[in-house]
mmCIF file of C-alpha atoms in Angstrom:
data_model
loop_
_atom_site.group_PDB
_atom_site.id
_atom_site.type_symbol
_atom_site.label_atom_id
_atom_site.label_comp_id
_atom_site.label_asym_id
_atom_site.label_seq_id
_atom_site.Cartn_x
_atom_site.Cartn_y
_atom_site.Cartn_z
ATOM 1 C CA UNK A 1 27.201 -30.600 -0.527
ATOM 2 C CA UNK A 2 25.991 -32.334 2.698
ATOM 3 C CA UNK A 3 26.057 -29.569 5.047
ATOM 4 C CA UNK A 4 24.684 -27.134 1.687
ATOM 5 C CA UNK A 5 21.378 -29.236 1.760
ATOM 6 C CA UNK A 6 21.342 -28.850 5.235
ATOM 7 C CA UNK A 7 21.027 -25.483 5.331
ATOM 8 C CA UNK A 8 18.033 -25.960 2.405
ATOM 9 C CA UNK A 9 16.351 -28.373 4.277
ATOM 10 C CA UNK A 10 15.991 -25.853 7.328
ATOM 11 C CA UNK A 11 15.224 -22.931 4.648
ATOM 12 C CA UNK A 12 12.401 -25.317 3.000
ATOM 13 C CA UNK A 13 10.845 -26.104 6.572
ATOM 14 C CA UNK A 14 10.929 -21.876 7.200
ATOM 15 C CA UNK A 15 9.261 -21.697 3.387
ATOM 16 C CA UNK A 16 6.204 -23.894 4.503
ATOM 17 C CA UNK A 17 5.659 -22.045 7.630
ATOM 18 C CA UNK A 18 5.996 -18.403 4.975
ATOM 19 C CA UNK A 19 3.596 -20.075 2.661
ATOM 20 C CA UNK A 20 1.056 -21.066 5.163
ATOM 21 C CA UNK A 21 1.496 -17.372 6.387
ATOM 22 C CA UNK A 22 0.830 -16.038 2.947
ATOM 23 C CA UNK A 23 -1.997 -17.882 2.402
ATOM 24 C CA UNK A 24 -3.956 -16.449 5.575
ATOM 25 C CA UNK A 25 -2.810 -12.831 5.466
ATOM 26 C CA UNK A 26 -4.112 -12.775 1.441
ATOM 27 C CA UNK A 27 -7.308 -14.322 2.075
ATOM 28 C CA UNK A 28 -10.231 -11.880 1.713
ATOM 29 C CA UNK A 29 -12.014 -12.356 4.779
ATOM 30 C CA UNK A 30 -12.482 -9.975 7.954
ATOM 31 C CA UNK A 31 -10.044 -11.666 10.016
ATOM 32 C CA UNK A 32 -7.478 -13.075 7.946
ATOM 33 C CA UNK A 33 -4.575 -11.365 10.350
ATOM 34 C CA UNK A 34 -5.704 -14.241 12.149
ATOM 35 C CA UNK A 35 -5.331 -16.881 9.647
ATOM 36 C CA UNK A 36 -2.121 -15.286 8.679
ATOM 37 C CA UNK A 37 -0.951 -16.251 12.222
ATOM 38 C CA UNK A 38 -3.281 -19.328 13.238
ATOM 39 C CA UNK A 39 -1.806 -21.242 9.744
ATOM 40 C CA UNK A 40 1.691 -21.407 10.576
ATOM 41 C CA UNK A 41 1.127 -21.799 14.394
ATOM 42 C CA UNK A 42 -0.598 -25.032 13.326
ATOM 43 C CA UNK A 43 2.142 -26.153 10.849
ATOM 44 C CA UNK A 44 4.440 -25.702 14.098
ATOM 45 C CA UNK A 45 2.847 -27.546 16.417
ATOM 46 C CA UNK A 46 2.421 -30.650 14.180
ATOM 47 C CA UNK A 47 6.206 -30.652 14.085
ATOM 48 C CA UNK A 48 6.380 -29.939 17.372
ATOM 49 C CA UNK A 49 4.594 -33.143 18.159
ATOM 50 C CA UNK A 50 5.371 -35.103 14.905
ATOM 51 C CA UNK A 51 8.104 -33.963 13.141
ATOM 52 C CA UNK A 52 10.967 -32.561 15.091
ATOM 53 C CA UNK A 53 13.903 -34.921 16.437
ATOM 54 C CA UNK A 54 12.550 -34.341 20.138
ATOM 55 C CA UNK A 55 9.034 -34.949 19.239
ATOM 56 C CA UNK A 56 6.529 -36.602 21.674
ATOM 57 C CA UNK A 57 5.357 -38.853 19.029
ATOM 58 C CA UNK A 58 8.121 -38.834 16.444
ATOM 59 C CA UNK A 59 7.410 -40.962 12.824
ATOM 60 C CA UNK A 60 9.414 -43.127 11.117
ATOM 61 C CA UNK A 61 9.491 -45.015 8.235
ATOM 62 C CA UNK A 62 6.738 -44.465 5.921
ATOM 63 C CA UNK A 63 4.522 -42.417 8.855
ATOM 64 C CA UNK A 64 7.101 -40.095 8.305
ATOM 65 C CA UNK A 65 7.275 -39.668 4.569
ATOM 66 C CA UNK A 66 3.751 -39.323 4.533
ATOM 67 C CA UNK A 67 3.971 -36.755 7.698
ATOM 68 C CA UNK A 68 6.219 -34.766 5.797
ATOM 69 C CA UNK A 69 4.647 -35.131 2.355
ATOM 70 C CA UNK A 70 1.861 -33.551 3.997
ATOM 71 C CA UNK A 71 3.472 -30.955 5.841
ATOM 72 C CA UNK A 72 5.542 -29.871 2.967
ATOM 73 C CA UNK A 73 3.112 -29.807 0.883
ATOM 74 C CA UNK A 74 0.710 -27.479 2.695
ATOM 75 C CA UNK A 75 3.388 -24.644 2.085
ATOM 76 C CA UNK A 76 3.295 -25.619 -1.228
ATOM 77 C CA UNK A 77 -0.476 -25.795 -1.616
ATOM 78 C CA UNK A 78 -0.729 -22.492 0.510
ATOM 79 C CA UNK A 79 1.080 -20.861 -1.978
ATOM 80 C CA UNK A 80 -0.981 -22.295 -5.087
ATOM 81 C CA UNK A 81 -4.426 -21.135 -2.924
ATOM 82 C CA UNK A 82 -3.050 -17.441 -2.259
ATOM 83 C CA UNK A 83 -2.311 -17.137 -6.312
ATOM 84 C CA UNK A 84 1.457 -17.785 -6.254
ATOM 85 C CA UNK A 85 1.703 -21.115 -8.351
ATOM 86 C CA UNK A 86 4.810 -20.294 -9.798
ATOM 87 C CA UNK A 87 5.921 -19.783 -6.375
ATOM 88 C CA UNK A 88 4.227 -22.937 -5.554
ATOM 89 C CA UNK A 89 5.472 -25.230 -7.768
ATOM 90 C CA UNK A 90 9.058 -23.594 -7.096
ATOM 91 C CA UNK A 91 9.053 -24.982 -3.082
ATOM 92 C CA UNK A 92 7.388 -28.332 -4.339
ATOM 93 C CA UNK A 93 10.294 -29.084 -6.360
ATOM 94 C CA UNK A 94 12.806 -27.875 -4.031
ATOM 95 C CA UNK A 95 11.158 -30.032 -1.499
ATOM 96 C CA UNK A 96 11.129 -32.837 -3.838
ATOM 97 C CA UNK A 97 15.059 -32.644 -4.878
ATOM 98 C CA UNK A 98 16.217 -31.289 -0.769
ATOM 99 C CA UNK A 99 14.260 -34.362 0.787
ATOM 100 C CA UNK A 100 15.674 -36.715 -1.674
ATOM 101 C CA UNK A 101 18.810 -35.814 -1.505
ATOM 102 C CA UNK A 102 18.629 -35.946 1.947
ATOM 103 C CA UNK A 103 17.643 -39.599 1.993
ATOM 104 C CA UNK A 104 20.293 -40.797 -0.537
ATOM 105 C CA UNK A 105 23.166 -39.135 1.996
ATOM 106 C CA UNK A 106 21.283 -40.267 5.249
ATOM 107 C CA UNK A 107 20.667 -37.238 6.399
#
């Protein structure tokens, strides 16, 4: 079950990056090829610098629940903003049950 939730936890950090993506290419707005690829380069570079095991300036503790309550939760929000709520709420609670799970088995 460990290494199953693993494998959601990377698929849940690849579904914020898709719903930040989402949310720029549907946005009705001259250049929103650019938003579609500015969103998610964003979301990457924030756990580039904050998130990722070799980051500069890793968190822990609660900085990092809160870092990844917010980073999570812009894919989820992304998708509510481009009209997907369903969708939405879907990765929230995925999030939700993945990242608790992964605290309860340490991982």
């Amino acid at each position: 079950m460990k290494a199953a939730n693993s494998g959601v936890l990377f698929l849940i950090e690849l579904g914020a990056l898709a719903g930040a993506a989402y949310w720029g290419f549907t946005r009705d707005v001259s250049a929103a090829w650019l938003l579609g690829l500015a969103a998610p380069a964003v979301l990457v570079a924030l756990w580039a610098l904050f998130g990722s095991p070799r980051a500069k300036y890793r968190t822990r503790g609660a900085g990092r629940v809160g870092f990844e309550v917010f980073w999570f939760g812009a894919g989820a929000l992304a998708l509510f903003a481009s009209g997907a709520q369903v969708w939405g709420l879907a990765f929230a609670v995925v999030c939700v049950v993945s990242k608790a799970l992964a605290v309860a088995w340490s991982q």
